[in-house]
C-alpha cells in the first residue's frame, strides 16, 4: 500500500492545456527600424481560429492590426504602416485542447524604446477552475475508484468469508451517485468557465451559437459533450442497481468501470494530449491508477463503518481480507504510476531545478509533502494496525487512521487540481 503512494509523489498531475505564447516576431521588447509588414505569434499548441483576437496599438491608441490568419499554432497578423514609437500587442486565444482562454500583451518599438503594456480589463471568470477540476477528480474517485475497488476487493472478500457482499451496497450506490453528479456538473461548469471570457453570459450560453466552435472545435468541448451523456449513463446504472437487487453487484461494477473509462475525457482535454498519443495514454493511466488508490482508501473507510453490526471475529476477518487484497492491487498500481509518472515528468519539466523555480514545481512539492503523510499512514497500517487486529485489537483503530488518510488524500487531490490548471514551466 505504502509503495504505491511513494511513487505517486513523483507523478505530476495532468496540466491544463492553456495555449502558451512561446515566440513572437518581432521579439518582446525589440526595437526595429520600420513598422513590420506583419507580426507572428507562435503558441505551444493549436488555437481555435474563430476566436483568435490580436490588436496592435500605437501609443496614440490606433489599432494597426489587419485580419488575423491562423495555421495551427501559428498566428499571423498583417500591419498597416505606422510611425515611430512604442507598439503594444494584445492577444486573446482559445486553446484547441482544453478550450480555455489565455490572453496577454507585449511591446516592441519602432525606432524608439517600447513602453511596458498597460493593464487591461476583461471579463472575469466567475468560478475558480481549480475548484471545478478538484470536483471532477473527486467525482472520478467516488464513482470510478470506489466502486471498482469494491468490485475487485471488498465484495469478493466478503463472499469468500460467507457474506453476500451486499452489506455496503446501498451506501456504495449513494457514493457512486454523488461522484457521478459531482463530475457531471463540474464538467459543465468547467466548460462554461473556459468559454466565459469569450462569449460571456451564464448557463444559457451552453446552447448559444457563439459557443459552438468551442464545443466542437476543442478537446474540452468534445470531451464535455461525450462525458455528459456517459455520466448520465452511469447514473442510470446506479438507479438500476437500486431497483434491481439481484443484479446490483453487476450494475455497481459496471458503473465503476464505466466511470474510469469516462475519465479519459479529462486526459483528452489536458496538456499531455497536445504532446502525442503516448503522453495522453500515460496521463490517463496515471489518472486511473490514482482514482483506484484514493477510491480504495475511501471504500475501506466506508467498509470499516458498515461492518459494525457484525461479530468482532467477522469484522476482523473481513477487514484483514480486504487489506490483503488491497496490497495485492498495489503491485500493478506501482508499475503504472512509476512508468506513467516518469514519462510525464520528463516531458513536462525542463529541468530538476524547475521544482524550486516555478509555481508548478512548488505546487508539486507541496503535493509530495501531503502524500508523505499518507505514505506514513500506509506504513502504519501495514506494520502496526494490521498485526494488532490479527492479535485481537478492535477494528475501530483502523477507522480513525483511514479517516485521516482520506483527509490527506482529499488535500492532495486539491493540489493536483491546482496543477491541472497550471501550465508546466518552459
Short mmCIF file of C-alpha atoms in Angstrom, two decimals:
data_model
loop_
_atom_site.label_atom_id
_atom_site.label_comp_id
_atom_site.label_asym_id
_atom_site.label_seq_id
_atom_site.Cartn_x
_atom_site.Cartn_y
_atom_site.Cartn_z
CA UNK A 1 0.00 0.00 0.00
CA UNK A 2 2.66 2.47 1.02
CA UNK A 3 4.80 1.69 -2.03
CA UNK A 4 2.12 2.92 -4.39
CA UNK A 5 1.90 6.17 -2.51
CA UNK A 6 5.65 6.65 -2.52
CA UNK A 7 5.73 6.50 -6.30
CA UNK A 8 2.70 8.75 -6.56
CA UNK A 9 4.81 11.52 -5.03
CA UNK A 10 6.91 11.73 -8.17
CA UNK A 11 3.99 11.85 -10.57
CA UNK A 12 2.84 15.31 -11.71
CA UNK A 13 -0.87 15.59 -12.42
CA UNK A 14 -2.06 16.48 -15.89
CA UNK A 15 -1.77 20.18 -16.58
CA UNK A 16 -4.44 22.25 -18.24
CA UNK A 17 -3.71 22.79 -21.91
CA UNK A 18 -3.79 26.58 -21.92
CA UNK A 19 -2.17 27.99 -25.05
CA UNK A 20 1.20 29.47 -24.02
CA UNK A 21 2.84 32.10 -26.23
CA UNK A 22 6.35 30.85 -26.95
CA UNK A 23 7.87 33.16 -29.57
CA UNK A 24 6.96 36.33 -31.43
CA UNK A 25 8.25 38.28 -34.41
CA UNK A 26 9.29 40.97 -33.62
CA UNK A 27 10.52 39.62 -30.27
CA UNK A 28 9.24 41.02 -26.99
CA UNK A 29 10.91 44.34 -26.19
CA UNK A 30 12.67 44.57 -29.56
CA UNK A 31 13.43 47.85 -31.34
CA UNK A 32 13.08 47.69 -35.13
CA UNK A 33 13.90 50.23 -37.82
CA UNK A 34 10.49 50.32 -39.52
CA UNK A 35 6.96 49.14 -38.97
CA UNK A 36 6.94 45.40 -39.78
CA UNK A 37 4.60 44.24 -42.51
CA UNK A 38 3.26 41.58 -40.15
CA UNK A 39 3.75 40.11 -36.71
CA UNK A 40 3.71 36.39 -35.89
CA UNK A 41 2.74 34.71 -32.64
CA UNK A 42 3.70 31.08 -32.07
CA UNK A 43 1.97 29.10 -29.30
CA UNK A 44 2.80 25.76 -27.75
CA UNK A 45 -0.37 24.21 -29.21
CA UNK A 46 -3.05 24.86 -31.78
CA UNK A 47 -5.60 27.61 -31.20
CA UNK A 48 -9.21 27.97 -32.40
CA UNK A 49 -9.16 30.27 -35.48
CA UNK A 50 -12.66 31.68 -34.92
CA UNK A 51 -11.69 33.19 -31.57
CA UNK A 52 -8.16 34.43 -32.30
CA UNK A 53 -8.01 38.11 -31.35
CA UNK A 54 -4.95 40.35 -31.83
CA UNK A 55 -4.68 44.13 -31.57
CA UNK A 56 -1.50 46.11 -32.33
CA UNK A 57 -1.99 49.53 -30.77
CA UNK A 58 0.20 52.62 -31.10
CA UNK A 59 0.96 54.98 -28.23
CA UNK A 60 -1.85 57.17 -29.55
CA UNK A 61 -4.39 54.34 -29.32
CA UNK A 62 -4.64 53.48 -33.04
CA UNK A 63 -5.02 49.76 -33.88
CA UNK A 64 -2.93 48.87 -36.93
CA UNK A 65 -3.77 45.14 -37.00
CA UNK A 66 -5.31 43.58 -40.09
CA UNK A 67 -7.31 40.33 -40.41
CA UNK A 68 -5.86 37.57 -38.25
CA UNK A 69 -4.70 34.38 -40.00
CA UNK A 70 -4.30 31.13 -38.03
CA UNK A 71 -2.45 28.00 -39.12
CA UNK A 72 -2.38 25.50 -36.26
CA UNK A 73 -0.29 27.09 -33.52
CA UNK A 74 0.94 29.99 -35.67
CA UNK A 75 -0.95 33.29 -35.76
CA UNK A 76 -0.04 35.89 -38.40
CA UNK A 77 -1.31 39.48 -38.25
CA UNK A 78 -0.63 41.94 -41.12
CA UNK A 79 0.02 45.54 -40.07
CA UNK A 80 -0.72 48.88 -41.65
CA UNK A 81 2.18 51.31 -41.81
CA UNK A 82 2.71 53.37 -38.67
CA UNK A 83 5.02 55.98 -37.23
CA UNK A 84 7.98 55.66 -34.93
CA UNK A 85 7.09 54.90 -31.32
CA UNK A 86 6.01 52.16 -28.95
CA UNK A 87 3.58 49.45 -30.11
CA UNK A 88 1.57 47.20 -27.77
CA UNK A 89 0.37 43.81 -28.97
CA UNK A 90 -2.65 42.43 -27.09
CA UNK A 91 -3.80 38.90 -27.87
CA UNK A 92 -6.53 36.53 -26.74
CA UNK A 93 -6.64 32.88 -27.81
CA UNK A 94 -8.70 29.75 -27.15
CA UNK A 95 -6.65 26.57 -26.75
CA UNK A 96 -7.77 23.78 -29.06
CA UNK A 97 -7.35 21.18 -26.32
CA UNK A 98 -8.99 22.42 -23.13
CA UNK A 99 -10.95 25.30 -24.72
CA UNK A 100 -9.70 27.73 -22.09
CA UNK A 101 -8.95 31.33 -22.91
CA UNK A 102 -5.48 32.77 -22.48
CA UNK A 103 -4.52 36.36 -23.13
CA UNK A 104 -1.55 38.63 -22.75
CA UNK A 105 0.35 41.61 -24.07
CA UNK A 106 3.87 42.60 -25.04
CA UNK A 107 5.54 45.66 -26.59
CA UNK A 108 8.05 46.43 -29.28
CA UNK A 109 9.36 49.73 -30.59
CA UNK A 110 9.85 51.31 -34.00
CA UNK A 111 12.98 53.46 -33.72
CA UNK A 112 12.01 54.05 -30.07
CA UNK A 113 12.20 52.27 -26.74
CA UNK A 114 8.99 50.25 -26.15
CA UNK A 115 6.81 51.12 -23.17
CA UNK A 116 5.54 48.38 -20.81
CA UNK A 117 1.98 47.28 -21.70
CA UNK A 118 -0.71 48.86 -19.54
CA UNK A 119 -3.06 46.61 -17.60
CA UNK A 120 -6.23 45.74 -19.50
CA UNK A 121 -9.63 44.94 -18.05
CA UNK A 122 -11.64 41.95 -19.26
CA UNK A 123 -14.43 39.55 -18.43
CA UNK A 124 -13.60 37.80 -15.18
CA UNK A 125 -14.01 34.07 -14.68
CA UNK A 126 -16.98 33.53 -12.32
CA UNK A 127 -15.78 30.24 -10.75
CA UNK A 128 -12.27 29.12 -9.86
CA UNK A 129 -11.26 26.45 -12.41
CA UNK A 130 -9.14 24.73 -9.74
CA UNK A 131 -12.27 24.06 -7.67
CA UNK A 132 -14.05 22.58 -10.67
CA UNK A 133 -11.06 20.38 -11.50
CA UNK A 134 -10.99 19.15 -7.88
CA UNK A 135 -14.69 18.28 -8.04
CA UNK A 136 -14.15 16.40 -11.30
CA UNK A 137 -11.27 14.42 -9.78
CA UNK A 138 -13.34 13.72 -6.68
CA UNK A 139 -16.24 12.52 -8.83
CA UNK A 140 -13.99 10.06 -10.68
CA UNK A 141 -12.58 8.84 -7.36
CA UNK A 142 -16.02 8.24 -5.83
CA UNK A 143 -17.82 6.80 -8.85
CA UNK A 144 -14.86 5.12 -10.54
CA UNK A 145 -12.25 4.32 -7.92
CA UNK A 146 -14.53 3.40 -5.02
CA UNK A 147 -17.00 1.26 -7.00
CA UNK A 148 -14.28 -0.51 -9.00
CA UNK A 149 -12.26 -1.16 -5.83
CA UNK A 150 -15.38 -2.56 -4.22
CA UNK A 151 -15.93 -4.91 -7.17
CA UNK A 152 -12.31 -6.11 -7.14
CA UNK A 153 -11.60 -6.21 -3.41
CA UNK A 154 -14.30 -5.87 -0.77
CA UNK A 155 -17.21 -7.71 -2.43
CA UNK A 156 -15.11 -10.79 -3.38
CA UNK A 157 -13.53 -10.83 0.08
CA UNK A 158 -16.97 -10.81 1.70
CA UNK A 159 -18.19 -13.67 -0.49
CA UNK A 160 -15.14 -15.78 0.35
CA UNK A 161 -15.96 -15.31 4.03
CA UNK A 162 -19.56 -16.42 3.51
CA UNK A 163 -21.13 -12.96 3.36
CA UNK A 164 -23.23 -11.84 0.38
CA UNK A 165 -21.02 -8.78 -0.04
CA UNK A 166 -24.11 -6.58 -0.27
CA UNK A 167 -23.96 -5.11 3.21
CA UNK A 168 -22.40 -1.87 1.97
CA UNK A 169 -24.23 -1.84 -1.39
CA UNK A 170 -26.86 0.84 -0.54
CA UNK A 171 -24.16 3.21 0.69
CA UNK A 172 -21.99 2.37 -2.32
CA UNK A 173 -24.86 3.35 -4.62
CA UNK A 174 -25.17 6.74 -2.96
CA UNK A 175 -21.40 7.26 -3.10
CA UNK A 176 -21.48 6.48 -6.82
CA UNK A 177 -24.43 8.82 -7.39
CA UNK A 178 -22.62 11.60 -5.53
CA UNK A 179 -19.47 11.05 -7.59
CA UNK A 180 -21.22 10.94 -10.96
CA UNK A 181 -23.31 14.00 -10.10
CA UNK A 182 -20.25 15.95 -8.97
CA UNK A 183 -18.28 15.07 -12.09
CA UNK A 184 -21.24 15.81 -14.39
CA UNK A 185 -21.91 19.28 -13.01
CA UNK A 186 -18.23 20.18 -12.50
CA UNK A 187 -17.58 19.28 -16.14
CA UNK A 188 -20.45 21.50 -17.27
CA UNK A 189 -19.23 24.49 -15.28
CA UNK A 190 -15.60 23.88 -16.31
CA UNK A 191 -16.70 24.08 -19.94
CA UNK A 192 -18.63 27.29 -19.33
CA UNK A 193 -15.73 28.81 -17.38
CA UNK A 194 -13.43 28.07 -20.32
CA UNK A 195 -15.80 29.78 -22.74
CA UNK A 196 -16.94 32.60 -20.43
CA UNK A 197 -14.22 35.17 -21.26
CA UNK A 198 -15.07 34.85 -24.96
CA UNK A 199 -18.89 34.77 -25.04
CA UNK A 200 -19.74 35.96 -21.51
CA UNK A 201 -23.13 35.18 -20.02
CA UNK A 202 -24.23 32.20 -17.98
CA UNK A 203 -25.75 28.75 -18.30
CA UNK A 204 -27.91 29.66 -21.30
CA UNK A 205 -24.77 30.04 -23.38
CA UNK A 206 -24.44 26.27 -23.45
CA UNK A 207 -26.78 26.47 -26.48
CA UNK A 208 -25.55 29.85 -27.70
CA UNK A 209 -24.40 29.66 -31.31
CA UNK A 210 -21.29 31.66 -30.38
CA UNK A 211 -20.09 28.78 -28.24
CA UNK A 212 -20.42 26.12 -30.96
CA UNK A 213 -16.79 26.47 -32.21
CA UNK A 214 -15.59 25.76 -28.66
CA UNK A 215 -18.00 22.84 -28.25
CA UNK A 216 -16.99 21.12 -31.50
CA UNK A 217 -13.53 22.55 -32.19
CA UNK A 218 -11.73 21.91 -28.88
CA UNK A 219 -10.92 18.80 -26.92
CA UNK A 220 -12.69 20.32 -23.92
CA UNK A 221 -15.93 20.81 -25.83
CA UNK A 222 -15.80 17.36 -27.42
CA UNK A 223 -14.97 15.71 -24.10
CA UNK A 224 -17.69 17.61 -22.26
CA UNK A 225 -20.35 16.59 -24.79
CA UNK A 226 -19.44 12.90 -24.67
CA UNK A 227 -18.84 12.83 -20.91
CA UNK A 228 -22.21 14.41 -20.22
CA UNK A 229 -24.08 11.55 -21.89
CA UNK A 230 -21.71 8.99 -20.37
CA UNK A 231 -22.22 10.26 -16.81
CA UNK A 232 -25.98 10.14 -17.38
CA UNK A 233 -25.48 6.50 -18.38
CA UNK A 234 -23.60 5.82 -15.14
CA UNK A 235 -26.42 7.38 -13.15
CA UNK A 236 -28.86 5.11 -14.99
CA UNK A 237 -26.77 2.07 -13.99
CA UNK A 238 -26.84 3.19 -10.36
CA UNK A 239 -30.60 3.66 -10.45
CA UNK A 240 -30.84 0.15 -11.87
CA UNK A 241 -28.68 -1.16 -9.04
CA UNK A 242 -31.09 0.39 -6.55
CA UNK A 243 -34.28 -1.03 -8.08
CA UNK A 244 -32.88 -4.44 -9.10
CA UNK A 245 -31.13 -6.01 -6.06
CA UNK A 246 -30.44 -9.29 -7.87
CA UNK A 247 -28.32 -7.51 -10.47
CA UNK A 248 -26.90 -4.98 -8.03
CA UNK A 249 -23.32 -6.24 -7.93
CA UNK A 250 -23.00 -6.42 -11.72
CA UNK A 251 -24.52 -2.97 -12.17
CA UNK A 252 -22.31 -1.41 -9.48
CA UNK A 253 -19.19 -2.93 -11.02
CA UNK A 254 -20.27 -1.74 -14.48
CA UNK A 255 -20.85 1.78 -13.16
CA UNK A 256 -17.38 1.83 -11.60
CA UNK A 257 -15.59 0.60 -14.71
CA UNK A 258 -17.58 2.96 -16.93
CA UNK A 259 -16.66 5.89 -14.68
CA UNK A 260 -12.97 5.10 -15.03
CA UNK A 261 -13.48 4.97 -18.79
CA UNK A 262 -15.19 8.37 -18.76
CA UNK A 263 -12.11 9.80 -17.05
CA UNK A 264 -10.35 9.54 -20.41
CA UNK A 265 -12.18 12.74 -21.31
CA UNK A 266 -10.28 14.60 -18.59
CA UNK A 267 -6.97 13.45 -20.06
CA UNK A 268 -8.20 14.24 -23.58
CA UNK A 269 -8.65 17.87 -22.54
CA UNK A 270 -5.36 18.07 -20.63
CA UNK A 271 -1.93 19.39 -21.58
CA UNK A 272 -0.34 15.96 -22.29
CA UNK A 273 -2.96 15.47 -25.03
CA UNK A 274 -1.07 18.05 -27.08
CA UNK A 275 2.15 16.06 -26.61
CA UNK A 276 1.08 12.99 -28.57
CA UNK A 277 -0.69 9.69 -28.06
CA UNK A 278 1.88 8.24 -25.67
CA UNK A 279 1.70 11.25 -23.34
CA UNK A 280 -2.10 11.14 -23.48
CA UNK A 281 -2.24 7.46 -22.54
CA UNK A 282 0.34 7.94 -19.78
CA UNK A 283 -1.77 10.73 -18.30
CA UNK A 284 -4.92 8.60 -18.44
CA UNK A 285 -3.14 5.63 -16.85
CA UNK A 286 -1.93 7.91 -14.07
CA UNK A 287 -5.45 9.23 -13.51
CA UNK A 288 -6.99 5.75 -13.35
CA UNK A 289 -4.29 4.42 -11.00
CA UNK A 290 -4.72 7.41 -8.70
CA UNK A 291 -8.51 7.04 -8.71
CA UNK A 292 -8.23 3.36 -7.78
CA UNK A 293 -5.84 4.17 -4.94
CA UNK A 294 -7.78 7.05 -3.41
CA UNK A 295 -11.09 5.32 -4.10
CA UNK A 296 -9.77 2.20 -2.39
CA UNK A 297 -8.95 4.12 0.77
CA UNK A 298 -12.43 5.69 0.71
CA UNK A 299 -14.00 2.25 0.21
CA UNK A 300 -12.03 0.82 3.13
CA UNK A 301 -13.14 3.69 5.33
CA UNK A 302 -16.77 3.06 4.35
CA UNK A 303 -16.43 -0.67 4.92
CA UNK A 304 -14.88 -0.16 8.36
CA UNK A 305 -18.00 1.76 9.31
CA UNK A 306 -20.67 -0.57 7.91
CA UNK A 307 -19.27 -3.78 9.46
CA UNK A 308 -20.11 -2.66 12.99
CA UNK A 309 -23.23 -4.90 13.21
CA UNK A 310 -21.08 -7.98 12.52
CA UNK A 311 -19.46 -10.00 15.25
CA UNK A 312 -15.98 -9.00 16.25
CA UNK A 313 -14.37 -12.01 14.60
CA UNK A 314 -16.31 -11.42 11.37
CA UNK A 315 -15.32 -7.73 11.33
CA UNK A 316 -11.67 -8.56 11.81
CA UNK A 317 -11.68 -11.28 9.15
CA UNK A 318 -13.36 -9.06 6.54
CA UNK A 319 -11.14 -6.02 7.14
CA UNK A 320 -7.97 -8.13 7.08
CA UNK A 321 -9.05 -9.89 3.88
CA UNK A 322 -9.70 -6.52 2.21
CA UNK A 323 -6.36 -5.12 3.33
CA UNK A 324 -4.54 -8.13 1.90
CA UNK A 325 -6.40 -7.87 -1.41
CA UNK A 326 -5.69 -4.14 -1.47
CA UNK A 327 -1.99 -4.82 -1.03
CA UNK A 328 -2.08 -7.22 -4.00
CA UNK A 329 -3.65 -4.49 -6.11
CA UNK A 330 -0.78 -2.16 -5.20
CA UNK A 331 1.79 -4.01 -7.35
CA UNK A 332 0.28 -3.17 -10.77
CA UNK A 333 -0.59 0.28 -9.46
CA UNK A 334 3.06 0.84 -8.57
CA UNK A 335 4.20 -0.14 -12.06
CA UNK A 336 1.63 2.07 -13.78
CA UNK A 337 2.31 5.06 -11.55
CA UNK A 338 6.09 4.71 -11.91
CA UNK A 339 6.16 4.36 -15.69
CA UNK A 340 3.45 6.92 -16.47
CA UNK A 341 4.73 9.41 -13.93
CA UNK A 342 8.34 9.21 -15.05
CA UNK A 343 7.37 9.74 -18.66
CA UNK A 344 5.12 12.72 -17.94
CA UNK A 345 7.71 14.30 -15.64
CA UNK A 346 10.40 14.08 -18.31
CA UNK A 347 8.07 15.61 -20.90
CA UNK A 348 6.72 18.44 -18.74
CA UNK A 349 9.65 19.56 -16.55
CA UNK A 350 12.51 21.20 -18.46
CA UNK A 351 14.98 20.58 -15.63
CA UNK A 352 15.01 19.39 -12.00
CA UNK A 353 15.56 22.98 -10.90
CA UNK A 354 12.02 23.78 -12.12
CA UNK A 355 10.73 22.13 -8.94
CA UNK A 356 12.03 25.12 -6.98
CA UNK A 357 11.83 27.92 -9.54
CA UNK A 358 8.27 27.60 -10.87
CA UNK A 359 4.81 27.71 -9.36
CA UNK A 360 4.09 24.35 -10.98
CA UNK A 361 7.11 22.78 -9.30
CA UNK A 362 6.39 24.30 -5.89
CA UNK A 363 2.81 23.02 -6.02
CA UNK A 364 4.13 19.61 -6.96
CA UNK A 365 6.43 19.67 -3.93
CA UNK A 366 3.51 20.63 -1.69
CA UNK A 367 1.58 17.69 -3.06
CA UNK A 368 4.56 15.46 -2.30
CA UNK A 369 4.63 16.63 1.32
CA UNK A 370 0.94 15.81 1.74
CA UNK A 371 1.42 12.39 0.22
CA UNK A 372 4.35 11.80 2.56
CA UNK A 373 1.84 11.89 5.39
CA UNK A 374 -0.33 9.39 3.52
CA UNK A 375 2.74 7.18 2.99
CA UNK A 376 3.40 7.25 6.72
CA UNK A 377 -0.18 6.20 7.41
CA UNK A 378 0.05 3.41 4.82
CA UNK A 379 3.16 2.09 6.53
CA UNK A 380 1.48 2.43 9.91
CA UNK A 381 -1.45 0.32 8.68
CA UNK A 382 0.83 -2.42 7.41
CA UNK A 383 3.30 -2.56 10.27
CA UNK A 384 1.19 -1.70 13.28
CA UNK A 385 -2.58 -1.72 12.79
CA UNK A 386 -2.89 -4.96 10.80
CA UNK A 387 -0.80 -7.00 13.27
CA UNK A 388 -2.82 -5.55 16.15
CA UNK A 389 -6.11 -6.54 14.51
CA UNK A 390 -4.72 -10.02 13.91
CA UNK A 391 -3.87 -10.13 17.61
CA UNK A 392 -7.43 -9.16 18.59
CA UNK A 393 -7.42 -5.34 18.67
CA UNK A 394 -10.72 -3.62 17.72
CA UNK A 395 -11.34 -2.57 14.11
CA UNK A 396 -12.01 0.97 15.37
CA UNK A 397 -8.26 1.54 15.45
CA UNK A 398 -8.08 1.46 11.65
CA UNK A 399 -11.23 3.56 11.18
CA UNK A 400 -9.51 6.56 12.73
CA UNK A 401 -6.34 6.31 10.66
CA UNK A 402 -8.29 5.64 7.46
CA UNK A 403 -10.34 8.79 8.07
CA UNK A 404 -7.11 10.77 8.47
CA UNK A 405 -5.67 9.24 5.30
CA UNK A 406 -8.84 10.16 3.38
CA UNK A 407 -8.43 13.76 4.56
CA UNK A 408 -4.82 13.88 3.38
CA UNK A 409 -5.73 12.40 0.02
CA UNK A 410 -8.53 14.93 -0.49
CA UNK A 411 -5.99 17.68 0.14
CA UNK A 412 -3.64 16.02 -2.33
CA UNK A 413 -6.45 15.98 -4.89
CA UNK A 414 -6.88 19.71 -4.36
CA UNK A 415 -3.19 20.25 -5.10
CA UNK A 416 -3.48 18.00 -8.15
CA UNK A 417 -6.39 20.14 -9.33
CA UNK A 418 -4.22 23.23 -8.98
CA UNK A 419 -1.53 21.54 -11.05
CA UNK A 420 -4.10 20.62 -13.70
CA UNK A 421 -4.84 24.32 -14.23
CA UNK A 422 -1.17 25.39 -14.31
CA UNK A 423 0.96 25.47 -17.42
CA UNK A 424 4.20 23.49 -16.94
CA UNK A 425 7.40 25.57 -16.83
CA UNK A 426 9.26 26.25 -20.04
#
